Coordinates of C-alpha atoms and ligand atoms in Angstrom, one line a residue:
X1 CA 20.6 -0.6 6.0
X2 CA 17.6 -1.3 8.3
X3 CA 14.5 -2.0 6.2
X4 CA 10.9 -1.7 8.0
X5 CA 8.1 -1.4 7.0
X6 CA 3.8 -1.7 8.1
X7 CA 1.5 -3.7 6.6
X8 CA -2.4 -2.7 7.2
X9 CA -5.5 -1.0 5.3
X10 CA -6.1 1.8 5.9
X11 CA -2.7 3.1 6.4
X12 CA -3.0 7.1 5.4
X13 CA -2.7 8.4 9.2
X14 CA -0.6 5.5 10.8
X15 CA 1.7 7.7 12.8
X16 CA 4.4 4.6 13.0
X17 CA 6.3 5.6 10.4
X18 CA 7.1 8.6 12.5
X19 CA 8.0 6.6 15.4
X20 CA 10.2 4.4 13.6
X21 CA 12.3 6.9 11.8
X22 CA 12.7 8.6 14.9
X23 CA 14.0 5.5 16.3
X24 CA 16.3 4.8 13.8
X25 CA 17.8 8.2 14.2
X26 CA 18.0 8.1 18.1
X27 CA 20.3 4.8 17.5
X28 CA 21.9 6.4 14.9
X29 CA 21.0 3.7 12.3
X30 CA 20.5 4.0 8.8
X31 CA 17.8 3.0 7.1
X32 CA 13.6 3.6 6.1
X33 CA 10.1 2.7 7.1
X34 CA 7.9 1.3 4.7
X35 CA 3.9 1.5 4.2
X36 CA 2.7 -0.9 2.7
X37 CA -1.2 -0.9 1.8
X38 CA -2.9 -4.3 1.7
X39 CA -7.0 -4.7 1.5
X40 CA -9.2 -7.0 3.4
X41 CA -8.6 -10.3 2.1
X42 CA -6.0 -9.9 0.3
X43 CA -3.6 -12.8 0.5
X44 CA -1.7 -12.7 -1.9
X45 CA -0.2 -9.2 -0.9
X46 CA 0.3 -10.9 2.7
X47 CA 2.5 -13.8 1.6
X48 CA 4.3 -11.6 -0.6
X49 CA 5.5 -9.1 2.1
X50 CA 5.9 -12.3 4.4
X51 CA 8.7 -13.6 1.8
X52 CA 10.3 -10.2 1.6
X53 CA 10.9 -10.8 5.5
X54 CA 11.8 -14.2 4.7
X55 CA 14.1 -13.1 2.7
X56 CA 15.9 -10.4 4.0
X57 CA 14.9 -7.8 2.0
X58 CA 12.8 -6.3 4.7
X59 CA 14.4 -6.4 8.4
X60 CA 11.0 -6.3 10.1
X61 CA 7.6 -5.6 9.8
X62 CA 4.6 -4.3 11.4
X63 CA 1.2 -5.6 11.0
X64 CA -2.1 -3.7 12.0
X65 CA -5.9 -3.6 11.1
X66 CA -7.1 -5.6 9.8
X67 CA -4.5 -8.2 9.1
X68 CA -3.1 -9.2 12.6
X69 CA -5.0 -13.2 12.4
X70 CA -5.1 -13.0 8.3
X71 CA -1.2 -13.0 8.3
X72 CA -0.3 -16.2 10.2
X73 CA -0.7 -18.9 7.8
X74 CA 2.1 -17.2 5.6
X75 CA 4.4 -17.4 8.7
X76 CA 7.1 -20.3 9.4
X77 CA 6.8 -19.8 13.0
X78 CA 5.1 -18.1 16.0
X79 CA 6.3 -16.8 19.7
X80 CA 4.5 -18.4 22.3
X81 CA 2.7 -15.8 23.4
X82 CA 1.4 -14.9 19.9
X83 CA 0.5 -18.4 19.4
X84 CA -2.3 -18.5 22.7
X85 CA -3.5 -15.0 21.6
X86 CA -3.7 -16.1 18.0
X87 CA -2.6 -12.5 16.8
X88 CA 0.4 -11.0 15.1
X89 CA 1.8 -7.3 15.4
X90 CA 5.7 -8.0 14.3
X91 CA 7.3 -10.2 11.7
X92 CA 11.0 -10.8 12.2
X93 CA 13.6 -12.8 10.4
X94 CA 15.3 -15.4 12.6
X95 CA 17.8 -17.8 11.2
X96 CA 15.9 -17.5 7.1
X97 CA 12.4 -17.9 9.0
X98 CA 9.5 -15.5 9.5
X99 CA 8.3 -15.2 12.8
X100 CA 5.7 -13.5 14.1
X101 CA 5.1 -12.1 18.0
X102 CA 3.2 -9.6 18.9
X103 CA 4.2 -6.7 21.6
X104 CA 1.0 -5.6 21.6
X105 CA 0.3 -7.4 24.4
X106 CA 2.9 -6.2 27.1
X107 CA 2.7 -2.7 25.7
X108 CA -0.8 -2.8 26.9
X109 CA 0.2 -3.9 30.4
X110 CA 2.7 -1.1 30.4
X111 CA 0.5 1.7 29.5
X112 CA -2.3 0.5 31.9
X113 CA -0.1 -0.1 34.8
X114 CA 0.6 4.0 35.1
X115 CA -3.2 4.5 35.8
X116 CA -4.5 1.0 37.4
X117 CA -2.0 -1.7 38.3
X118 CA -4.8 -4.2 39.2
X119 CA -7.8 -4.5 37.5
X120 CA -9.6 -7.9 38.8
X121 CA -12.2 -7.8 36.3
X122 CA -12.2 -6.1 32.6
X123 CA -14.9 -6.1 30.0
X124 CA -13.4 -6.3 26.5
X125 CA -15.2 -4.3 23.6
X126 CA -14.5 -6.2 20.2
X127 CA -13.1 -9.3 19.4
X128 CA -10.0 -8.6 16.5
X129 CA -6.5 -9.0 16.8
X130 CA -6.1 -5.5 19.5
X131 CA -9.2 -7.2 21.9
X132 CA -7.0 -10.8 21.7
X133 CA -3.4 -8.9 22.7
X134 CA -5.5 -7.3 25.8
X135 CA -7.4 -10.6 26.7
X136 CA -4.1 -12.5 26.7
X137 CA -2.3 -9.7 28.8
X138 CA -5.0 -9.1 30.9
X139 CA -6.1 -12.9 31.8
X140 CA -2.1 -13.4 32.1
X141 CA -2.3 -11.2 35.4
X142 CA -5.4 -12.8 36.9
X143 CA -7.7 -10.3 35.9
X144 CA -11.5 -11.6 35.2
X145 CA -12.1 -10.9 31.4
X146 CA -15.2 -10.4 29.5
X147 CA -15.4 -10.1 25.6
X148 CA -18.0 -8.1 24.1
X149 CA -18.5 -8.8 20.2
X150 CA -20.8 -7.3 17.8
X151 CA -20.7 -10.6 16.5
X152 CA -21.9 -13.3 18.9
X153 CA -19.2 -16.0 17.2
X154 CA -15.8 -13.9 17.1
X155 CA -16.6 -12.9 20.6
X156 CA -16.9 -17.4 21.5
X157 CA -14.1 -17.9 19.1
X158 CA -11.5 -15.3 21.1
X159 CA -12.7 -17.1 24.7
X160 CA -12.4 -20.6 23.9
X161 CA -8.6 -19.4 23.3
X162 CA -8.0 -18.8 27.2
X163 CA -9.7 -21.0 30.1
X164 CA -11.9 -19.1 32.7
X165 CA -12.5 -15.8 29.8
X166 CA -16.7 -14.9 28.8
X167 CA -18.0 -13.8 25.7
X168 CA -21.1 -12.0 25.3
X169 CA -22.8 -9.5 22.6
X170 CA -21.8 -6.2 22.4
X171 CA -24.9 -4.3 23.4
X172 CA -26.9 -2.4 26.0
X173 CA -28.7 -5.4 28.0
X174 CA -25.8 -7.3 28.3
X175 CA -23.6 -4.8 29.3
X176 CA -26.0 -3.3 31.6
X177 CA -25.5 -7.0 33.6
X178 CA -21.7 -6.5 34.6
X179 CA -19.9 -4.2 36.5
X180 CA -16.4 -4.3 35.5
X181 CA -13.1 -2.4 36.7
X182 CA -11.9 -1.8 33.8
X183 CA -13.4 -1.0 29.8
X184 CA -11.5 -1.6 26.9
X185 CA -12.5 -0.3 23.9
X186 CA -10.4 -2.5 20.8
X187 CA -12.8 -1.6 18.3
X188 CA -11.9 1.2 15.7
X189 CA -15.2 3.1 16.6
X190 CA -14.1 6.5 17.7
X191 CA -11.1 6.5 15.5
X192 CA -10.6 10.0 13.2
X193 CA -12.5 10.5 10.9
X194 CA -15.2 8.6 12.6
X195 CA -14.9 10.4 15.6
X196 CA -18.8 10.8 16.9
X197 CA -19.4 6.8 17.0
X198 CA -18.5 5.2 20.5
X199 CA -18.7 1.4 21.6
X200 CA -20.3 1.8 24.9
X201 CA -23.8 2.5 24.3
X202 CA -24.6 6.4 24.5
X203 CA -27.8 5.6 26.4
X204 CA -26.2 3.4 29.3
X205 CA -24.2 4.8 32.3
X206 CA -20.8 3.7 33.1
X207 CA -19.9 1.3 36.1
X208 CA -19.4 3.8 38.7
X209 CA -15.9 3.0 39.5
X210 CA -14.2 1.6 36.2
X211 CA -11.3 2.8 34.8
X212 CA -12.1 3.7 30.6
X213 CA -9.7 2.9 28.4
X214 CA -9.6 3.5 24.7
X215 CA -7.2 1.4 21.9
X216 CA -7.6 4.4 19.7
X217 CA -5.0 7.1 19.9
X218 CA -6.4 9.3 16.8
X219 CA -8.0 11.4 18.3
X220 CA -5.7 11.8 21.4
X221 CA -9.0 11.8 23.7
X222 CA -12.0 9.9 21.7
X223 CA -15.7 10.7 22.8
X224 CA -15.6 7.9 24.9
X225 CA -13.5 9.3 26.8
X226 CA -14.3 12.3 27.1
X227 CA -17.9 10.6 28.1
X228 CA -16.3 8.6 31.0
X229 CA -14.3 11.9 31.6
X230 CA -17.3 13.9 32.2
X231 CA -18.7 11.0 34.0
X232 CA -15.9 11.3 36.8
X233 CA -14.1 8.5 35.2
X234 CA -10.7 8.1 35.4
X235 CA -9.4 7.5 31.3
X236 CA -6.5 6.0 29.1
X237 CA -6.1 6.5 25.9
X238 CA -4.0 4.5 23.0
X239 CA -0.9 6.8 22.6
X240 CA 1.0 4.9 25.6
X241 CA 0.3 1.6 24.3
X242 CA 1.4 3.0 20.6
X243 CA 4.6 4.2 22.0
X244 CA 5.8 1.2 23.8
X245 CA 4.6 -1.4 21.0
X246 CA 6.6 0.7 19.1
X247 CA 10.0 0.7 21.1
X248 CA 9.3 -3.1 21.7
X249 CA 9.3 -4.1 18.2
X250 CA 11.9 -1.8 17.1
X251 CA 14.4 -3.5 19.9
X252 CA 13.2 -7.2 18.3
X253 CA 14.6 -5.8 15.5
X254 CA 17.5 -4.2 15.9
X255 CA 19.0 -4.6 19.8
X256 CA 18.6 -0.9 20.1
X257 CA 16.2 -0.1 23.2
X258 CA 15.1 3.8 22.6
X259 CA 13.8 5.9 25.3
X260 CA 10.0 6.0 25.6
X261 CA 9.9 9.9 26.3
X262 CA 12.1 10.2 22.8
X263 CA 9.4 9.0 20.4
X264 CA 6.5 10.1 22.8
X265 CA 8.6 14.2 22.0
X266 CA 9.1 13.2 18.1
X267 CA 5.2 12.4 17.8
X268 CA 4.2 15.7 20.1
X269 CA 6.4 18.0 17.8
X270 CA 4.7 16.0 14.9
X271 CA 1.1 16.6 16.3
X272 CA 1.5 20.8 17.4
Ligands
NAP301 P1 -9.6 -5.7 14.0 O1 -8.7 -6.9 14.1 O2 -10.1 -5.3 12.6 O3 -10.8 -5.8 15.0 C1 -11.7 -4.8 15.2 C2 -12.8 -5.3 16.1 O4 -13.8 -4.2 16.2 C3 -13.6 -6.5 15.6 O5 -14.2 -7.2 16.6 C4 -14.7 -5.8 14.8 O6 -15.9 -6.5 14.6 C5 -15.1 -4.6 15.8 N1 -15.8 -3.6 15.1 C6 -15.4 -2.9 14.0 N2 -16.4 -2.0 13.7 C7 -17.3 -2.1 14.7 C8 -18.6 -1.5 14.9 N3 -19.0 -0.5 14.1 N4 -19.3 -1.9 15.9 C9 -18.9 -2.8 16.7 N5 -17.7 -3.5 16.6 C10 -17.0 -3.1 15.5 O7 -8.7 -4.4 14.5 P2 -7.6 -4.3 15.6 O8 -6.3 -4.5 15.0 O9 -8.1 -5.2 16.7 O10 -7.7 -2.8 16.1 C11 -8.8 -2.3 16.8 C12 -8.5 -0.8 17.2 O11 -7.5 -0.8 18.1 C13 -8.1 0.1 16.0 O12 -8.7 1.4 16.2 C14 -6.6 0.2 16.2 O13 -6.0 1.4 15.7 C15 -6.5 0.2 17.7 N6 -5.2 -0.3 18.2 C16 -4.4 0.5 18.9 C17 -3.2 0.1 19.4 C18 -2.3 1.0 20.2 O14 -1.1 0.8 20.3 N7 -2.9 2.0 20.8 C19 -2.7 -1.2 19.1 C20 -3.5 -2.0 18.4 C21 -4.8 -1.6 17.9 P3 -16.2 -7.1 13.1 O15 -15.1 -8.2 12.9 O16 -17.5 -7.6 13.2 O17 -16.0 -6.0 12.1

């Protein structure tokens, strides 16, 4: 019996529990996907679902908003790549040890790659656990990356983590200065049922030739995007990205790799 489960806050519209199931089914495995709400802070619910990895009773777990840095101190061990980003999407059990990794990071690369397979310079909005997966991936390639926080320290704190990335605030003037490739939006601003609020500045034109892309796959097309659409923009939004994490994590898991167009059919038929 295969035993997974999400951690996060708020969890009422995660749409992984579809994926998962799905997956499970496509490898013809038995077994259920958990949700587990956890608030802000709350550590004591983190350590406890990091010892039901620990100890078996759950085969794997996802981690999302807003617990991706807040679950690592309850963890015996980190991949390498989740240790330089500093962020945690997976929890797996490895030999009676918690690990976490974090597939975040590739699944971004992935996604991006069908629409612009170099970016050479990327402007990051937000500084949480989503805005360290895509710095890491990004600054992995060679691309130029730029962190734009609302807060001037989470922004410094995320850059001092990778030689050669900038942090500045998240605001008009500042992004006014830059003319990026490539916009990342990693904060949940745009996400339903917020769905008028955007994190490029209403008021300030795009870069002319950047490539938007948007974190948030609820709604499918955010107003950002359909700002940078209207714009002439070409646009990404999170779905990819939510797929392949997804598959990724579920082959940590169990050795089973399913096909991408599989769970992108299972969340369509879920959607219509
Ligand atoms: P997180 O760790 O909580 O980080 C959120 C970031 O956004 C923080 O820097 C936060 O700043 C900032 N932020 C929040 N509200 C803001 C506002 N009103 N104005 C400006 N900045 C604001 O969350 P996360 O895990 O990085 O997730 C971010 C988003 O990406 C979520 O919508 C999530 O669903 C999405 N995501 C999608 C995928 C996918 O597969 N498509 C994967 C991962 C994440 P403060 O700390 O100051 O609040």
């Amino acid at each position: 019996m295969i035993r997974l489960g999400l951690v996060g806050y708020p969890l009422e519209h995660s749409l992984s529990p579809l994926l998962h199931t799905a997956a499970l089914k496509a490898c013809g495995l038995e077994g259920d996907y958990s949700l587990h709400t956890v608030r802000p802070g709350d550590a004591t619910g983190l350590g406890a679902l990091a010892n039901k990895v620990r100890a078996g009773e759950l085969t794997g777990l996802n981690v999302t908003i807003p617990h991706k840095r807040a679950i690592i101190p309850f963890l015996d061990e980190l991949s390498p790549a989740a240790r330089t980003m500093g962020a945690v999407n997976v929890l797996c059990r490895r030999g009676g040890r918690v690990v976490g990794d974090n597939t975040d990071a590739p699944a971004f690369i992935t996604a991006l790659h069908t629409i612009l397979p170099r970016p050479r310079s990327a402007v990051i909005l937000g500084a949480g656990g989503a805005a360290r997966a895509v710095a890491y991936a990004l600054w992995a390639t060679g691309c130029e990356v730029t962190v734009a926080a609302r807060r001037m320290e989470q922004a410094r704190e995320l850059a001092k983590q990778f030689p050669s990335v900038q942090a500045m605030q998240l605001g008009h003037q500042a992004l006014e200065a830059i003319d990026p490739d490539l916009i990342v939006n990693a904060t949940p601003l745009g996400m339903f049922p917020d769905v008028e609020s955007r994190a490029w500045p209403a008021d300030l034109p795009f870069p002319r030739k950047a490539v938007v892309c948007d974190l948030v796959y609820n709604p499918l097309e955010t107003e950002l995007l359909q700002a940078a659409r209207g714009a002439g923009l070409r646009v990404l939004g999170g779905l990819g990205m939510l797929i392949e994490q997804a598959a990724l994590a579920f082959q940590l898991w169990t050795g089973c790799n399913v096909r991408r167009e599989l769970l992108t059919e299972s969340l369509r038929l879920a959607i219509s």
